[in-house]
Coordinates of C-alpha atoms in Angstrom, one line a residue:
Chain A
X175 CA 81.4 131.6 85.7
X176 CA 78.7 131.3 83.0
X177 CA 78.5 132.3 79.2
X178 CA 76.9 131.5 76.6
X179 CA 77.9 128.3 74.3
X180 CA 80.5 129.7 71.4
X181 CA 79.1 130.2 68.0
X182 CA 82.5 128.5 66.6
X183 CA 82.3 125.5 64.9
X184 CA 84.7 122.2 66.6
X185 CA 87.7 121.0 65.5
X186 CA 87.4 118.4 62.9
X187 CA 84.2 117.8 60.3
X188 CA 80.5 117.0 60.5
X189 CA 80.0 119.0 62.9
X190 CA 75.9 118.9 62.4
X191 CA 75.7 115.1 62.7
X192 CA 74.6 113.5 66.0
X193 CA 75.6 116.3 68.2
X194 CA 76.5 114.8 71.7
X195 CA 76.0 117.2 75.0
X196 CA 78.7 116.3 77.4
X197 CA 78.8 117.1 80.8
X198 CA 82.3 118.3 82.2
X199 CA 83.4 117.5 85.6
X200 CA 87.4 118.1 86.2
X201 CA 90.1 116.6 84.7
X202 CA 91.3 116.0 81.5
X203 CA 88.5 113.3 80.5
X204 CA 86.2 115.6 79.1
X205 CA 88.5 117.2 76.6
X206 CA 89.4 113.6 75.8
X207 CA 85.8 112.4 75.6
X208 CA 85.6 115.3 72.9
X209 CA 88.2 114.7 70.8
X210 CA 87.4 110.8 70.5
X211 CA 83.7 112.2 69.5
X212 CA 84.9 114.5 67.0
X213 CA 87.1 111.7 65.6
X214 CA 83.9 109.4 66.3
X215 CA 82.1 112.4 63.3
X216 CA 80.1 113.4 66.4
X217 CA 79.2 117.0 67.1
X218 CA 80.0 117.8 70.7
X219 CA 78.9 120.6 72.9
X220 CA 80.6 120.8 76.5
X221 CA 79.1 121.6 79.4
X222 CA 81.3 122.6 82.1
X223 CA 80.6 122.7 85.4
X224 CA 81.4 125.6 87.0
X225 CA 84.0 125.0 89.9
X226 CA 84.6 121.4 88.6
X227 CA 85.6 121.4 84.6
X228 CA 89.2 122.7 82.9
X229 CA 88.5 126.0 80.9
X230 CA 90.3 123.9 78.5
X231 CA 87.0 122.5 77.4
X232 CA 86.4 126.2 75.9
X233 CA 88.5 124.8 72.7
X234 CA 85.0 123.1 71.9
X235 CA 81.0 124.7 71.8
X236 CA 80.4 124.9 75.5
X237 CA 78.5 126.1 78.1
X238 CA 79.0 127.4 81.7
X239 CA 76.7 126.1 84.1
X240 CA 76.5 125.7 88.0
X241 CA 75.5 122.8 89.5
X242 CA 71.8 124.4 90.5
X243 CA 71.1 125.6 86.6
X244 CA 69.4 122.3 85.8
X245 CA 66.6 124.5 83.7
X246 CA 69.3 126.5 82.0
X247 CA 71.0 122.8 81.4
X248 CA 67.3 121.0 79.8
X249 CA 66.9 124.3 77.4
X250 CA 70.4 124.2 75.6
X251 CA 69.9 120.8 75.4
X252 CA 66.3 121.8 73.4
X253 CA 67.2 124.7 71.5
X254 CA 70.1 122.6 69.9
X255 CA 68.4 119.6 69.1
X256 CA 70.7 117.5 71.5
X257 CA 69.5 114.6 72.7
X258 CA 72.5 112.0 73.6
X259 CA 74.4 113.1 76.5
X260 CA 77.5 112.0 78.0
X261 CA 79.2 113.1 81.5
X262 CA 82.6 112.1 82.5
X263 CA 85.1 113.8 85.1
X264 CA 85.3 114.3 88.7
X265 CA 82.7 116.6 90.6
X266 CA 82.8 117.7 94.4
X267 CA 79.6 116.5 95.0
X268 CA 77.4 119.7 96.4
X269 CA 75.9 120.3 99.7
X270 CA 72.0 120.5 98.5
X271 CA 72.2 123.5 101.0
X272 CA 75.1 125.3 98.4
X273 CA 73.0 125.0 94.9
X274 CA 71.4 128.5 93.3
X275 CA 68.5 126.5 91.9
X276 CA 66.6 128.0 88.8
X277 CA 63.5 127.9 88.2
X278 CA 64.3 124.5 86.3
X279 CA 65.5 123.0 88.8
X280 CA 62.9 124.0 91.6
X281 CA 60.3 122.5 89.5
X282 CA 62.0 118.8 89.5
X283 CA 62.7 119.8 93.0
X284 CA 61.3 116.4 94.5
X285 CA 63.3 114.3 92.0
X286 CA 66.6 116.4 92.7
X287 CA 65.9 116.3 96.8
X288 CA 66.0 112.4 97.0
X289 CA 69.2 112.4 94.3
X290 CA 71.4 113.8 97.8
X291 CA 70.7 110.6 100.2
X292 CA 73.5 107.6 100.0
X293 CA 76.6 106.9 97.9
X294 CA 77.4 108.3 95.1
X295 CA 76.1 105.0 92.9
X296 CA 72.6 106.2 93.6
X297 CA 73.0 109.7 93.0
X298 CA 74.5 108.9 89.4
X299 CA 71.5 106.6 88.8
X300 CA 69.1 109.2 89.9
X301 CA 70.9 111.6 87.4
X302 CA 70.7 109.3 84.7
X303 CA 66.5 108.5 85.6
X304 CA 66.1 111.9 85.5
X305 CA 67.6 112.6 82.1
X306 CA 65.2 109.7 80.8
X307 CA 62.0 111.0 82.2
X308 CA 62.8 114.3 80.3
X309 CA 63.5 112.5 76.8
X310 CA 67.5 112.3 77.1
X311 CA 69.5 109.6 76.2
X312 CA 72.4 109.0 78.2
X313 CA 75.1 107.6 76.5
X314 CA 78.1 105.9 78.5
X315 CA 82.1 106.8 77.3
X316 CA 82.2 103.3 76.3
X317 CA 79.3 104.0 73.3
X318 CA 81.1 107.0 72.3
X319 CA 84.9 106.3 72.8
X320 CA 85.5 102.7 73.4
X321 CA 89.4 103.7 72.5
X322 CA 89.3 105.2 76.5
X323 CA 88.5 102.0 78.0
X324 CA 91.3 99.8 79.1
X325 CA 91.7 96.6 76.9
X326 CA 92.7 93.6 78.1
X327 CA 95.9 91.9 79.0
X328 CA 99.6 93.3 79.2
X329 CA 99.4 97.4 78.3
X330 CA 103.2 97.9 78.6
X331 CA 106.4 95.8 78.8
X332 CA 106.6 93.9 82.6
X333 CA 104.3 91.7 83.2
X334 CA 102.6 91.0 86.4
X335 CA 103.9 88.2 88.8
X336 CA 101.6 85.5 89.7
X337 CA 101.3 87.0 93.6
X338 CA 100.6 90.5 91.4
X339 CA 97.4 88.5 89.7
X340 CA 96.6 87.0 92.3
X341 CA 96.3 90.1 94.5
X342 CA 94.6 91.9 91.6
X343 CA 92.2 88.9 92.2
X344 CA 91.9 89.8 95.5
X345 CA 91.4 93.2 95.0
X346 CA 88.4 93.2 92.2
X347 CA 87.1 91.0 95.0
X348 CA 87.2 93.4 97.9
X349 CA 85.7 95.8 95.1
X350 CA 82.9 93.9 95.1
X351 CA 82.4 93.0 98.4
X352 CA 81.8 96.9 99.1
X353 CA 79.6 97.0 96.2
X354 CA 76.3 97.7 98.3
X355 CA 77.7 100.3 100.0
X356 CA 78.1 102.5 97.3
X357 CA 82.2 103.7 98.1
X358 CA 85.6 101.9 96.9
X359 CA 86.7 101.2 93.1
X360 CA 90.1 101.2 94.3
X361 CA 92.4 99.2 96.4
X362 CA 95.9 98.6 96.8
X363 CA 96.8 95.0 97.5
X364 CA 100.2 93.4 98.1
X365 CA 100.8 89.7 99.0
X366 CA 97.5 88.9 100.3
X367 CA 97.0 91.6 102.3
X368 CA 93.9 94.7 101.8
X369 CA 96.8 97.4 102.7
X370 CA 94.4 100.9 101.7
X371 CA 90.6 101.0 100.8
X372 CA 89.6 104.2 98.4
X373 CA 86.8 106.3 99.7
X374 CA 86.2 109.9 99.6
X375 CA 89.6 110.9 99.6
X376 CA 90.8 109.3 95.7
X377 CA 92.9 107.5 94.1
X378 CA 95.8 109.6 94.3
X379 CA 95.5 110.1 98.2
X380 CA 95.1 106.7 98.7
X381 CA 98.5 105.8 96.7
X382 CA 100.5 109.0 98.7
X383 CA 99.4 107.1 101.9
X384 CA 101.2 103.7 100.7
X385 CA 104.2 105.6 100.0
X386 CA 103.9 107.7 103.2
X387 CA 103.7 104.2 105.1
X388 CA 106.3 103.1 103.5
X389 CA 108.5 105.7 103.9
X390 CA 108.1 105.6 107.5
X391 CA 108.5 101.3 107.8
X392 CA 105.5 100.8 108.8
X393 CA 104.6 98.6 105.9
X394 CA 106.9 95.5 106.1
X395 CA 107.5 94.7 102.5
X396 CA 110.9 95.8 100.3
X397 CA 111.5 96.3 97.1
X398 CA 108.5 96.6 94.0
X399 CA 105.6 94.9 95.6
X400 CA 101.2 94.7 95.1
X401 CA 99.5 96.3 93.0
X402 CA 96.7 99.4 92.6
X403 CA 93.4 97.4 91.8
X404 CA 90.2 99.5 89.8
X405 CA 87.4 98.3 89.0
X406 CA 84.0 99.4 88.5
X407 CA 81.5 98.6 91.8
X408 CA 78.7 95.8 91.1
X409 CA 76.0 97.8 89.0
X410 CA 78.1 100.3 89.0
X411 CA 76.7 103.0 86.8
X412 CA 78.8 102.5 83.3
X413 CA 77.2 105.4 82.1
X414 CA 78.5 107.7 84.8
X415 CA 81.5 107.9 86.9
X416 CA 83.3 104.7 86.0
X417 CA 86.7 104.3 87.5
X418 CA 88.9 106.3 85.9
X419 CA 93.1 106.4 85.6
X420 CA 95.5 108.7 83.5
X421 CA 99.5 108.9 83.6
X422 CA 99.3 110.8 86.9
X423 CA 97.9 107.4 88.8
X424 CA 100.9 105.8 87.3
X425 CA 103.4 107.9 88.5
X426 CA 101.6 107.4 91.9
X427 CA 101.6 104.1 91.9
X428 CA 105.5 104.0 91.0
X429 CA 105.8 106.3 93.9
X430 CA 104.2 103.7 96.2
X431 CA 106.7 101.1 95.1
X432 CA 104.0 98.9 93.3
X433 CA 104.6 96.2 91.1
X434 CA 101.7 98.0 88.7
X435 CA 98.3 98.5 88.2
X436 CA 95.6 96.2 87.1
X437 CA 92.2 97.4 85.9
X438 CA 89.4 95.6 85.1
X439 CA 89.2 95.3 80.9
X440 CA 86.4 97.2 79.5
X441 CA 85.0 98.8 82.9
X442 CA 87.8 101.7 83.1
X443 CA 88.8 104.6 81.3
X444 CA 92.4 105.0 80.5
X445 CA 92.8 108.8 80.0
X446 CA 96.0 108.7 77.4
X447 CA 96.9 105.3 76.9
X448 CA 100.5 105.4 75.3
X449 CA 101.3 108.0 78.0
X450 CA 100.2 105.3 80.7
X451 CA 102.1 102.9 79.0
X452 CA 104.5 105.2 78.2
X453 CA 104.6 106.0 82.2
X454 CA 104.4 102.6 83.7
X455 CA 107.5 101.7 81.4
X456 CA 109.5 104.1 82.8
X457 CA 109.0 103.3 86.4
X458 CA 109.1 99.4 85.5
X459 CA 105.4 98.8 86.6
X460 CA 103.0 96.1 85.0
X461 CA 99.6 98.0 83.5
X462 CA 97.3 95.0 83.0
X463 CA 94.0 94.8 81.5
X464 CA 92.1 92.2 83.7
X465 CA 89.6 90.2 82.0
X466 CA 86.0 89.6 84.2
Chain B
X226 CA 116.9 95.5 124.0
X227 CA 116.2 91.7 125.5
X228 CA 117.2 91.7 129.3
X229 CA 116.7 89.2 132.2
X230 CA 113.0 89.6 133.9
X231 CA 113.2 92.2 137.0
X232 CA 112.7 89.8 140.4
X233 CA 111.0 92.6 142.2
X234 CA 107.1 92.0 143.3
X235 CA 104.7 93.4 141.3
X236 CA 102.9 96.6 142.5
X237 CA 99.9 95.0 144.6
X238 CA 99.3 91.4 146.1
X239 CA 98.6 87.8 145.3
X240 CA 101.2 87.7 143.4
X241 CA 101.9 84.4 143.8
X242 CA 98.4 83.4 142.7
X243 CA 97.7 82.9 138.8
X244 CA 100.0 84.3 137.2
X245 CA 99.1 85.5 133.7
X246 CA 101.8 86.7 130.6
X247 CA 101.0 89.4 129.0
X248 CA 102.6 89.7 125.7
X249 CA 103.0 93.6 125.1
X250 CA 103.1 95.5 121.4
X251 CA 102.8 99.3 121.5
X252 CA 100.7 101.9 123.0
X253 CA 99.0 102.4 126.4
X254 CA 96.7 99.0 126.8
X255 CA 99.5 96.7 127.9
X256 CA 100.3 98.6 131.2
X257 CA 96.5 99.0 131.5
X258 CA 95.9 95.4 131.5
X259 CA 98.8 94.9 133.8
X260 CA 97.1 97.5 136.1
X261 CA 94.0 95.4 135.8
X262 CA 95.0 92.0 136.1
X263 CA 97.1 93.3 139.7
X264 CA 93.7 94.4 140.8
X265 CA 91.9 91.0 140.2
X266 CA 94.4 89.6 142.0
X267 CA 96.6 88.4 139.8
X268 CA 100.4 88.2 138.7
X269 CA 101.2 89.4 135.4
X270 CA 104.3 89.5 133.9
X271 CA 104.6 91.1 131.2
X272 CA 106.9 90.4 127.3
X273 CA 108.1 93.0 126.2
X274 CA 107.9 93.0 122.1
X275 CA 111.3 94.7 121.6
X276 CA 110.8 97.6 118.6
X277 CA 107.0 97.7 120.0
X278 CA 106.2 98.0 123.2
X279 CA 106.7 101.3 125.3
X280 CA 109.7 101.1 128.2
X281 CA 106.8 101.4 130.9
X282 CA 105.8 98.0 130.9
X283 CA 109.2 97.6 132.9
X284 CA 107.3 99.3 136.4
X285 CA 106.6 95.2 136.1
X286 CA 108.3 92.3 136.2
X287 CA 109.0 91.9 132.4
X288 CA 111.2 90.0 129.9
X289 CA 112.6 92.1 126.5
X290 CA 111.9 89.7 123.5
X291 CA 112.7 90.0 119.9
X292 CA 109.7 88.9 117.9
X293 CA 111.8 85.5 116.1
X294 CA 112.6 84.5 119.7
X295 CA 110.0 82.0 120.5
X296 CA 112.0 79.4 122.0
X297 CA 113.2 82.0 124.6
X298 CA 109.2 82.8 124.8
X299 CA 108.3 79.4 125.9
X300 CA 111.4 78.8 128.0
X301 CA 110.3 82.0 130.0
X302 CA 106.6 80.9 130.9
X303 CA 107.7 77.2 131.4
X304 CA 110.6 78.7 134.0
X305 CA 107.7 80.8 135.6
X306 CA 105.1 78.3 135.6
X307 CA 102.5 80.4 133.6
X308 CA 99.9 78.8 131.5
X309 CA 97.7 82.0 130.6
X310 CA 98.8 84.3 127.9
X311 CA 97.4 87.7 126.8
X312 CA 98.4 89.5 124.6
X313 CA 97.6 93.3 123.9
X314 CA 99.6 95.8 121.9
X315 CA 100.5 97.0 118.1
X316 CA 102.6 95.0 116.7
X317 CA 104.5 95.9 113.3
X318 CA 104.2 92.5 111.0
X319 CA 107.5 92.0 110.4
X320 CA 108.7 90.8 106.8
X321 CA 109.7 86.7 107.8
X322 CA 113.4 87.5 106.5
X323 CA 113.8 89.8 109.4
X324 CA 113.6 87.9 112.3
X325 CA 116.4 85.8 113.7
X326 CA 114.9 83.2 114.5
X327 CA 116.0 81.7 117.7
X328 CA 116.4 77.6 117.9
X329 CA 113.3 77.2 119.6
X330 CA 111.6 78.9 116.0
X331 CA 113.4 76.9 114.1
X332 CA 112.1 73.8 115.3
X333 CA 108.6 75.5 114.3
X334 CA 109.6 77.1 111.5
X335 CA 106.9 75.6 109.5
X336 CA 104.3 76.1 111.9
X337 CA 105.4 80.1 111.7
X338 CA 106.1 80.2 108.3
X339 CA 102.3 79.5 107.5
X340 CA 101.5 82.2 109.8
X341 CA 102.9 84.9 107.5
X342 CA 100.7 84.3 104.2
X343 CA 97.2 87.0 104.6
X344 CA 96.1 89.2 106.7
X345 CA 96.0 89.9 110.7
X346 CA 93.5 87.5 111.4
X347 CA 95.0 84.4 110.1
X348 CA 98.6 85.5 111.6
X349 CA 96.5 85.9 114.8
X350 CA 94.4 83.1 115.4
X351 CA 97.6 81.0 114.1
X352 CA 99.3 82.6 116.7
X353 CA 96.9 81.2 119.0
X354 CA 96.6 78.0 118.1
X355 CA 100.4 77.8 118.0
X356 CA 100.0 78.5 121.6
X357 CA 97.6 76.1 122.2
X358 CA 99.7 73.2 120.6
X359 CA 102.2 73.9 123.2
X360 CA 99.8 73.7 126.4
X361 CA 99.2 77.3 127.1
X362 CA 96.2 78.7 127.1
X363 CA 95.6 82.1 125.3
X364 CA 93.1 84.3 127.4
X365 CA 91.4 87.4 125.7
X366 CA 91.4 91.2 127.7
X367 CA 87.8 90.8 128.2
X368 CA 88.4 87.7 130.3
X369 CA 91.0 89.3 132.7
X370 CA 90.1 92.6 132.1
X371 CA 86.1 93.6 131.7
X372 CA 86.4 96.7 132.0
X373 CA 88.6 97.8 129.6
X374 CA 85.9 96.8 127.1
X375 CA 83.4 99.2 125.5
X376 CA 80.3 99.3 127.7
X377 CA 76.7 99.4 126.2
X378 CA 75.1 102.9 125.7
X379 CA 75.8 106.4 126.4
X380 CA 80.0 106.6 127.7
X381 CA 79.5 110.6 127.2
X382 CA 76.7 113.7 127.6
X383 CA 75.5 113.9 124.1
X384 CA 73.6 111.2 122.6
X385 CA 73.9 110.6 119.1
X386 CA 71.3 111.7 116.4
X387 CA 69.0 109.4 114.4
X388 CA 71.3 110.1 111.6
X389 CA 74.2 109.4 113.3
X390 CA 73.0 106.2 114.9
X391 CA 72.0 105.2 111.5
X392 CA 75.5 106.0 110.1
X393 CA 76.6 103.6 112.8
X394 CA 74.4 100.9 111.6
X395 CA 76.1 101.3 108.3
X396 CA 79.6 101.3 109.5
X397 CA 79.0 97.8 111.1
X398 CA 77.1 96.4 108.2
X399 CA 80.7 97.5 106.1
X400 CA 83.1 96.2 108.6
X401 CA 81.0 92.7 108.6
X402 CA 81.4 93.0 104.4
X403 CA 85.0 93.2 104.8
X404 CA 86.0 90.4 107.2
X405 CA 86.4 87.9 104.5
X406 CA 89.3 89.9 103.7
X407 CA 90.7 90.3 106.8
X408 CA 90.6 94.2 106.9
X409 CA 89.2 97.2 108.4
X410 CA 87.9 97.5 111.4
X411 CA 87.0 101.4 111.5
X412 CA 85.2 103.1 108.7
X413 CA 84.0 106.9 109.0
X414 CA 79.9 107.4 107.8
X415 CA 78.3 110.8 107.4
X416 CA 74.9 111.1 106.5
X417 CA 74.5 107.5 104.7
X418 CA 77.7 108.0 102.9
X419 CA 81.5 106.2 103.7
X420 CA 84.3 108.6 103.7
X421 CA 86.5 106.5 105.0
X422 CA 87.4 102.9 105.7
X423 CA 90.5 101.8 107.6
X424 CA 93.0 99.1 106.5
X425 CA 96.8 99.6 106.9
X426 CA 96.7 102.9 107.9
X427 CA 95.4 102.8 111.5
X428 CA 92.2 104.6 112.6
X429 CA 94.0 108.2 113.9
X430 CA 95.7 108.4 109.8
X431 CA 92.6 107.8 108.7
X432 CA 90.6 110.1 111.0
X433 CA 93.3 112.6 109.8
X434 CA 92.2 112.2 106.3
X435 CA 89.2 113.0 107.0
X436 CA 90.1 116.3 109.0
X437 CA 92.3 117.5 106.1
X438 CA 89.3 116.6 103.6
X439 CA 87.2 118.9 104.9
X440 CA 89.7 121.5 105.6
X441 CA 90.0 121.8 101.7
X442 CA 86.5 121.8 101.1
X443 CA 86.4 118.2 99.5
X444 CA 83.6 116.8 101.7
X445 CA 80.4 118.8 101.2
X446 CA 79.4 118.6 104.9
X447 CA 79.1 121.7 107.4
X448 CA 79.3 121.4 111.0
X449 CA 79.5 118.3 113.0
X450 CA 78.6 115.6 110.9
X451 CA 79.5 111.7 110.9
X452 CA 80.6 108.8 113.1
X453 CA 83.8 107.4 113.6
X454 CA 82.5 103.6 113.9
X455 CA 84.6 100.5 115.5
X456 CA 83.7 97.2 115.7
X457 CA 85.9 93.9 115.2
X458 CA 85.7 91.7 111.8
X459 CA 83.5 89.0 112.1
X460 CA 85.3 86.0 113.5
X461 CA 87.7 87.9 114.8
X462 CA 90.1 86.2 117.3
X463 CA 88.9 88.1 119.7
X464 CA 91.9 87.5 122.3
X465 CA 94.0 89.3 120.1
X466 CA 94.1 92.4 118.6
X467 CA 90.4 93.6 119.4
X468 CA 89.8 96.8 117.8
X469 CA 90.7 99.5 120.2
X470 CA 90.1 103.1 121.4
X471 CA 92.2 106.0 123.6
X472 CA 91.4 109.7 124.6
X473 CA 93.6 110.2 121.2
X474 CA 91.1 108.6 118.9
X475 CA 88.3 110.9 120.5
X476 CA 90.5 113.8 119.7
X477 CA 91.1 112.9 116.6
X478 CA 87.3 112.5 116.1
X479 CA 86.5 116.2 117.2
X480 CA 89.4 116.8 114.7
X481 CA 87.8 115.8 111.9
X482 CA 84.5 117.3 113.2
X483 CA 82.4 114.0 113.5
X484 CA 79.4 114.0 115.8
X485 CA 80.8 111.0 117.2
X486 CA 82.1 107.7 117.9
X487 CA 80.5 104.7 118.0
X488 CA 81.6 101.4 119.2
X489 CA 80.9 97.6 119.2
X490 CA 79.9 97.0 122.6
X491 CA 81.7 94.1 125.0
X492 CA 83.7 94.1 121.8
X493 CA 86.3 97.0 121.5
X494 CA 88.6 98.0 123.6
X495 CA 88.5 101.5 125.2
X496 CA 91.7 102.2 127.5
X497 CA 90.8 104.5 130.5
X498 CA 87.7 105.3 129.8
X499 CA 87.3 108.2 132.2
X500 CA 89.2 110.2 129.9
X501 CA 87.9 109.1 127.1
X502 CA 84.3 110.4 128.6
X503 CA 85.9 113.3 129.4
X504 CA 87.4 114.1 126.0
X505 CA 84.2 113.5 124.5
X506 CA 82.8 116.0 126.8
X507 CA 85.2 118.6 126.1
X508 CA 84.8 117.9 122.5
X509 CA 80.5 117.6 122.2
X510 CA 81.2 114.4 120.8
X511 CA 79.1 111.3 121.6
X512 CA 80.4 108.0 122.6
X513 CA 78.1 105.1 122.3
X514 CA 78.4 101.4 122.9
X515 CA 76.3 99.6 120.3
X516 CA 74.5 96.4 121.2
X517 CA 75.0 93.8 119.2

């Protein structure tokens, strides 16, 4: 699954200034993260994680890497004169057991060890020391493509009852209850009551369960009702993994039988906004920017 | 589904002496307190929630009611001279517009309209002091029935790792976090990390989530790994809906290959807890009661 980065120059202009690393996990936030830099007259080069990123990140300079290649990862970084990076998409977080680590790796070995205790807030931040002992800069999706964030207030046509706010309310605050325990920027509220609590299993599952409840009557409420909360955890890392939506979570959402989705303003990315808008306004559903 | 209350004597004696209600939602525990409270001497008699409770509870003298029939409810234990009420069970909340409410709700209709805004916990401990208002006194399963509580220490052969115990520590610490918001009281921990925590879904869907997880590789853990952990919400009402535990829950455990299960002790429920032990034997599971 590796190769060596393509000699080909990216899509769009001034391609030597400020080039920008970004590290791909899956999905189609990297690809997005790259446009908005090209656009941004950034140079980007992708790395893709192998087993996690889309081979459509090949469209832009890349590099294959597995998740144990952390040498490999510091020397294209070097040899190109890169020194901002980025990371954005989802990655299966490894057994330590499962990595082939270079030589690269084996020699931060100590600093990598302690990355794979706890939640996943403190591995991110552990990623993101490590980067800035070596002389990296990492720079959060919000520096580089503030465009992906979610703005606030109404981001298509319904807007959201007052029991809808007030369980979005609810929701950011259930968020940050769970804060310290590192697990949950999602929840799915509906008048008053916590009905699902995201961990491991993501945002999508967690909406398919809601609909699978309802289906079978086990949830007593008819008709369009609560709402799909997101929000970043408390010190969340903004740099890495932040809470994350695309047209897909809408259509899962509508699936549920929400009223919509609120997210917290500046603290998520949208992947695609008109298509989310786009989405929720086809399946009736609020999509609200909440300010903090 | 209502019908008149059977006039033959409960199975064992004393029946004349304190008798106790037993209001019965779904599952196994309600026939098990029944059991219990006929051993201590006691004379239940047991109501039936129609649409929740299983047809067994009719082996005793029992009354059918439809959840908006609370007039009917307190007509009943005035006729039989009862004062105690238990209650034990899963009951589906029921949307307010779908109960026909009988005349002895309507003349409480605010009292039980108040009951319907939040989560379990405030419909529960309205519940009881709705109860209360009316002279009756609401008694918890761990007041007629000890031993259907989760006892302190080792319930099966294998004890629990350090990590395991520690991953139980964690679980309680989360649950505690969460009872402001009147949810979850189960959450899944492997290794210092929360797959899983329970709201809506009930603790087997979520234990199921976490089996079908790691049967498509999305959890990086190999081999028996994790603890299932109950304990109830702080200021939970604890004579209602205590969290609770069956042979089903340990096989859903051993399912989703967790080391174990670890509960609250004197504070969760554990119906027949010789097979429970048992399961947890077949399975290599460990089943600990945690002091508090």
């Amino acid at each position: 699954m590796t190769g060596a980065a393509k000699a080909s120059p990216p899509p769009g202009a001034n391609a030597a200034e400020r080039p920008l690393a970004i590290i791909c996990g899956g999905g189609d936030f990297p690809v997005a993260l790259a446009e908005a830099a090209v656009q941004a007259g950034r140079s980007p080069f992708l790395i893709g994680l192998a087993g996690s990123a889309d081979k459509r990140i090949e469209a832009f300079p890349h590099l294959w890497l597995r998740l144990g290649e952390v040498g490999k990862f510091f020397d294209a970084l070097t040899e190109r004169n890169i020194v901002e990076v980025a990371a954005v998409g989802r990655v299966r977080r490894p057994e330590l057991a499962e990595l082939r680590l270079d030589f690269g790796a084996v020699k931060r070995l100590p600093a990598l060890t302690a990355l794979f205790a706890g939640g996943d807030n403190r591995l991110l931040a552990g990623v993101a020391r490590l980067l800035e002992r070596e002389g990296f800069k990492l720079v959060g999706v919000h520096q580089v493509a503030p465009d992906l964030l979610a703005p606030e207030g109404a981001l298509a046509r319904r807007a959201p009852s007052a029991q809808a706010l007030e369980d979005a309310r609810l929701g950011v605050s259930v968020i940050a209850a769970l804060s310290p325990y590192d697990v949950g920027q999602a929840v799915v509220v509906a008048k008053g009551r916590v009905l699902a609590i995201e961990a491991a299993e993501g945002t999508d599952a967690m909406l398919g369960r809601i609909a699978a409840l309802r289906a079978s009557g086990r949830l007593p409420l008819k008709g369009r009702a609560g709402a799909l909360v997101k929000a970043p955890k408390r010190d969340q890392e903004m740099r890495l993994d932040m809470p994350a939506i695309g047209p897909e979570t809408i259509a899962a959402a509508a699936r549920a039988e929400l009223e919509g989705v609120a997210l917290a303003a500046g603290r998520v990315l949208i992947l695609d906004r008109q298509a989310c808008a786009r989405a929720a306004d086809g399946a009736g559903l609020f999509l609200h920017g909440m300010a903090s």
